[in-house]
């Protein structure tokens, strides 16, 4: 993130009346924010502990505002496919500013699984291969299963992101059939060179898509402070899921969450 992020956040907050007198400050792994609604630390480095005096910590679950995932959730809510039985997840990406550790990926995908299926994880089996790769099988209170392949790929490689919900009457995916690679809205072919353009937010055009999602997420959270309480409770639960995964990897046994 850079100064353009803060400038855009202030403008968008004014435009949508989400909060007044915003004073954002970028710190390593988080966004500190003062406004008329309080002082908040929206953090996205989930391997760090943030303890700023007078600030309320809020997890930056920016993926919840990404359209591909909200649409996937909507397919289940509208019962286009129903009921959800399992979710297949592949998340193999190079490291970037928002994905520095394996825990960052696990928080992303465990929260996304619960967001899409509206079902809370209560059992975990995990097998970590160092700090770069893990396979997980998780089960929810509604008996929805999750199969997760999570890890890092070499710098400069294409990310592999796939989320597929298997239901009794069909399958819903956030990608076109038979592909796991990220798809781009525009391709420009120039001889041996191919350029891609992936900006999808016309109000924040030219900004990194994840940064744009973060701005949307902060505005969404500030527009109703009860959402901040819900997010904090969600993160406390996800922390328990990560702890259960670590125990499972050591014992090689299915582990209950929060026990």
Coordinates of C-alpha atoms in Angstrom, one line a residue:
X1 CA 0.0 0.0 0.0
X2 CA 1.1 3.6 -0.6
X3 CA -0.2 7.1 0.0
X4 CA -2.7 6.7 -2.9
X5 CA -4.4 4.1 -0.8
X6 CA -5.1 6.6 2.0
X7 CA -6.1 9.4 -0.3
X8 CA -8.6 7.1 -2.1
X9 CA -9.9 5.8 1.2
X10 CA -10.7 9.3 2.4
X11 CA -12.4 10.3 -0.8
X12 CA -14.5 7.1 -0.9
X13 CA -15.5 7.5 2.8
X14 CA -16.7 11.1 2.1
X15 CA -18.5 10.0 -1.1
X16 CA -20.5 7.2 0.7
X17 CA -20.8 8.9 4.1
X18 CA -19.2 5.9 5.8
X19 CA -17.4 8.0 8.4
X20 CA -16.1 11.5 8.9
X21 CA -12.7 13.1 9.6
X22 CA -10.7 10.0 8.5
X23 CA -7.0 10.0 9.5
X24 CA -5.5 6.8 8.0
X25 CA -2.0 5.7 8.7
X26 CA -0.2 2.8 7.1
X27 CA 1.9 0.6 9.3
X28 CA 3.6 -2.7 8.5
X29 CA 0.8 -5.3 8.1
X30 CA -2.1 -3.0 9.1
X31 CA -4.0 0.2 8.6
X32 CA -4.4 2.5 11.6
X33 CA -7.5 4.7 11.3
X34 CA -9.0 7.5 13.4
X35 CA -12.4 8.9 12.5
X36 CA -15.6 10.2 14.2
X37 CA -16.6 6.6 14.9
X38 CA -13.5 5.6 16.8
X39 CA -9.9 4.4 16.4
X40 CA -9.4 1.1 14.6
X41 CA -6.5 -1.0 13.5
X42 CA -7.4 -3.0 10.4
X43 CA -4.7 -5.7 10.2
X44 CA -3.9 -8.1 7.3
X45 CA -0.7 -9.7 8.6
X46 CA -2.2 -12.5 10.7
X47 CA 1.1 -13.7 11.9
X48 CA 1.6 -10.5 14.0
X49 CA 0.2 -9.1 17.2
X50 CA -1.0 -5.5 17.1
X51 CA -1.4 -3.6 20.3
X52 CA -1.8 0.1 19.7
X53 CA -3.1 2.0 22.7
X54 CA -6.7 3.2 22.2
X55 CA -7.2 1.2 18.9
X56 CA -9.7 -1.6 18.3
X57 CA -8.2 -4.4 16.3
X58 CA -10.3 -5.5 13.3
X59 CA -9.2 -8.3 10.9
X60 CA -9.0 -7.2 7.2
X61 CA -11.2 -10.0 5.7
X62 CA -11.0 -8.2 2.3
X63 CA -12.0 -11.3 0.4
X64 CA -15.5 -11.0 1.7
X65 CA -16.0 -8.0 -0.6
X66 CA -14.7 -9.8 -3.7
X67 CA -17.5 -10.4 -6.2
X68 CA -16.4 -13.9 -7.2
X69 CA -16.8 -15.1 -3.6
X70 CA -20.0 -13.2 -2.8
X71 CA -21.5 -14.6 -6.0
X72 CA -20.4 -18.1 -5.0
X73 CA -22.1 -17.6 -1.6
X74 CA -25.2 -16.3 -3.4
X75 CA -25.6 -19.5 -5.5
X76 CA -26.0 -21.4 -2.2
X77 CA -28.2 -18.8 -0.6
X78 CA -30.5 -18.8 -3.7
X79 CA -30.4 -22.6 -3.6
X80 CA -29.2 -22.8 -7.2
X81 CA -27.1 -25.7 -5.9
X82 CA -28.1 -27.2 -2.6
X83 CA -27.4 -28.4 0.0
X84 CA -23.6 -27.9 0.2
X85 CA -21.8 -31.1 1.0
X86 CA -18.1 -30.2 0.5
X87 CA -15.8 -27.4 -0.7
X88 CA -12.6 -28.0 -2.7
X89 CA -10.0 -25.3 -2.3
X90 CA -6.7 -24.7 -4.0
X91 CA -4.6 -21.6 -2.9
X92 CA -1.1 -21.8 -4.2
X93 CA 0.4 -18.3 -4.8
X94 CA 3.7 -16.4 -4.7
X95 CA 4.3 -14.2 -1.7
X96 CA 3.1 -10.6 -1.7
X97 CA 2.2 -7.8 0.7
X98 CA -1.0 -9.5 1.8
X99 CA 0.3 -13.1 1.8
X100 CA 3.5 -13.3 3.8
X101 CA 3.0 -16.5 5.8
X102 CA 1.1 -19.8 5.6
X103 CA -1.1 -18.6 8.4
X104 CA -2.2 -15.7 6.1
X105 CA -3.5 -18.2 3.6
X106 CA -5.1 -20.4 6.2
X107 CA -7.0 -17.5 7.7
X108 CA -8.1 -16.4 4.2
X109 CA -9.4 -19.9 3.3
X110 CA -10.9 -21.0 6.6
X111 CA -12.8 -17.7 6.9
X112 CA -13.9 -17.9 3.2
X113 CA -15.2 -21.4 3.7
X114 CA -17.3 -20.3 6.6
X115 CA -18.4 -17.2 4.7
X116 CA -19.5 -19.1 1.6
X117 CA -21.1 -22.0 3.3
X118 CA -22.4 -20.1 6.4
X119 CA -21.2 -23.1 8.4
X120 CA -18.6 -22.9 11.2
X121 CA -15.6 -25.2 11.3
X122 CA -15.5 -27.5 14.3
X123 CA -12.9 -30.2 13.4
X124 CA -9.6 -30.1 11.6
X125 CA -7.0 -32.4 10.2
X126 CA -3.8 -30.8 8.9
X127 CA -0.4 -31.9 7.7
X128 CA 2.2 -29.0 7.4
X129 CA 5.2 -29.3 5.2
X130 CA 7.4 -26.7 6.9
X131 CA 6.1 -23.1 6.4
X132 CA 5.4 -23.3 2.7
X133 CA 2.7 -25.9 2.2
X134 CA -0.2 -27.8 3.9
X135 CA -3.0 -30.1 3.2
X136 CA -6.1 -29.8 5.4
X137 CA -9.4 -31.6 5.7
X138 CA -12.0 -29.7 7.8
X139 CA -15.5 -30.3 8.9
X140 CA -18.2 -27.9 9.9
X141 CA -21.1 -28.0 12.4
X142 CA -23.4 -28.6 9.4
X143 CA -21.2 -31.5 8.3
X144 CA -19.9 -29.7 5.3
X145 CA -16.4 -30.9 4.5
X146 CA -13.5 -28.8 3.1
X147 CA -10.5 -30.1 1.3
X148 CA -7.7 -27.5 1.2
X149 CA -4.4 -27.4 -0.6
X150 CA -2.6 -24.3 0.6
X151 CA 0.9 -23.0 0.0
X152 CA 3.4 -20.8 -1.8
X153 CA 4.7 -21.0 -5.4
X154 CA 7.9 -19.3 -6.7
X155 CA 8.0 -15.5 -7.1
X156 CA 6.6 -14.4 -10.5
X157 CA 4.5 -17.5 -11.1
X158 CA 0.8 -17.4 -11.8
X159 CA -1.4 -17.8 -8.7
X160 CA -3.6 -20.9 -8.6
X161 CA -6.9 -20.1 -6.9
X162 CA -9.9 -22.4 -7.0
X163 CA -13.0 -22.6 -4.9
X164 CA -15.5 -25.3 -5.8
X165 CA -18.7 -26.1 -3.8
X166 CA -20.0 -29.7 -4.3
X167 CA -23.7 -29.9 -3.6
X168 CA -26.3 -32.7 -3.9
X169 CA -27.8 -31.3 -7.1
X170 CA -24.7 -29.8 -8.7
X171 CA -21.3 -28.0 -8.5
X172 CA -20.6 -24.3 -8.2
X173 CA -17.2 -22.8 -9.0
X174 CA -15.6 -19.4 -8.9
X175 CA -13.7 -20.1 -12.1
X176 CA -14.6 -21.3 -15.6
X177 CA -14.8 -25.0 -16.0
X178 CA -11.4 -26.9 -16.3
X179 CA -9.2 -24.1 -15.2
X180 CA -7.4 -23.2 -12.0
X181 CA -5.5 -20.2 -13.2
X182 CA -6.5 -16.7 -12.6
X183 CA -8.5 -15.3 -15.6
X184 CA -8.2 -11.6 -16.7
X185 CA -10.9 -9.4 -18.1
X186 CA -8.8 -8.1 -21.0
X187 CA -5.9 -9.8 -23.0
X188 CA -3.9 -7.8 -25.5
X189 CA -1.8 -10.1 -27.9
X190 CA 1.2 -8.4 -29.4
X191 CA 3.3 -11.0 -31.2
X192 CA 5.1 -13.1 -28.6
X193 CA 4.0 -10.6 -25.9
X194 CA 0.7 -10.9 -24.0
X195 CA -0.5 -8.1 -21.8
X196 CA -3.3 -8.5 -19.3
X197 CA -5.5 -6.0 -17.6
X198 CA -7.4 -7.0 -14.5
X199 CA -8.8 -3.8 -13.0
X200 CA -12.5 -4.5 -12.2
X201 CA -13.4 -1.5 -9.9
X202 CA -14.2 1.5 -12.0
X203 CA -14.2 3.9 -9.1
X204 CA -10.7 2.7 -8.0
X205 CA -9.4 2.0 -11.5
X206 CA -5.6 1.5 -11.7
X207 CA -5.3 0.4 -8.1
X208 CA -4.3 -3.1 -7.2
X209 CA -7.5 -5.2 -6.9
X210 CA -6.7 -6.4 -3.4
X211 CA -6.1 -2.8 -2.2
X212 CA -9.4 -1.8 -3.8
X213 CA -11.1 -4.7 -2.0
X214 CA -9.5 -3.4 1.3
X215 CA -10.9 0.1 0.8
X216 CA -14.4 -1.4 0.1
X217 CA -14.1 -3.6 3.2
X218 CA -13.1 -0.8 5.5
X219 CA -16.0 1.4 4.3
X220 CA -18.4 -1.6 4.7
X221 CA -17.2 -2.2 8.3
X222 CA -17.4 1.5 9.3
X223 CA -20.9 1.9 7.9
X224 CA -22.3 -0.4 10.6
X225 CA -20.1 -0.8 13.7
X226 CA -22.0 -4.0 14.7
X227 CA -20.1 -5.6 11.8
X228 CA -16.8 -4.8 13.6
X229 CA -18.0 -6.8 16.6
X230 CA -18.9 -9.7 14.3
X231 CA -15.6 -9.6 12.6
X232 CA -13.7 -9.7 15.8
X233 CA -15.7 -12.7 17.0
X234 CA -15.1 -14.4 13.6
X235 CA -11.3 -13.9 13.9
X236 CA -11.2 -15.2 17.5
X237 CA -12.8 -18.4 16.1
X238 CA -10.4 -18.6 13.1
X239 CA -7.5 -18.3 15.6
X240 CA -8.8 -21.4 17.3
X241 CA -9.1 -23.2 13.9
X242 CA -5.4 -22.4 13.2
X243 CA -4.4 -23.6 16.7
X244 CA -6.3 -26.9 16.1
X245 CA -4.6 -27.3 12.8
X246 CA -1.1 -26.9 14.4
X247 CA -2.1 -29.6 17.1
X248 CA -3.4 -31.9 14.3
X249 CA -0.2 -31.6 12.3
X250 CA 1.8 -32.6 15.4
X251 CA -0.5 -35.5 16.4
X252 CA -1.7 -36.5 12.9
X253 CA -5.2 -36.8 14.4
X254 CA -8.5 -35.1 13.7
X255 CA -8.6 -32.2 16.2
X256 CA -11.7 -30.5 17.7
X257 CA -11.7 -26.7 17.4
X258 CA -11.7 -24.7 20.7
X259 CA -11.0 -27.7 22.9

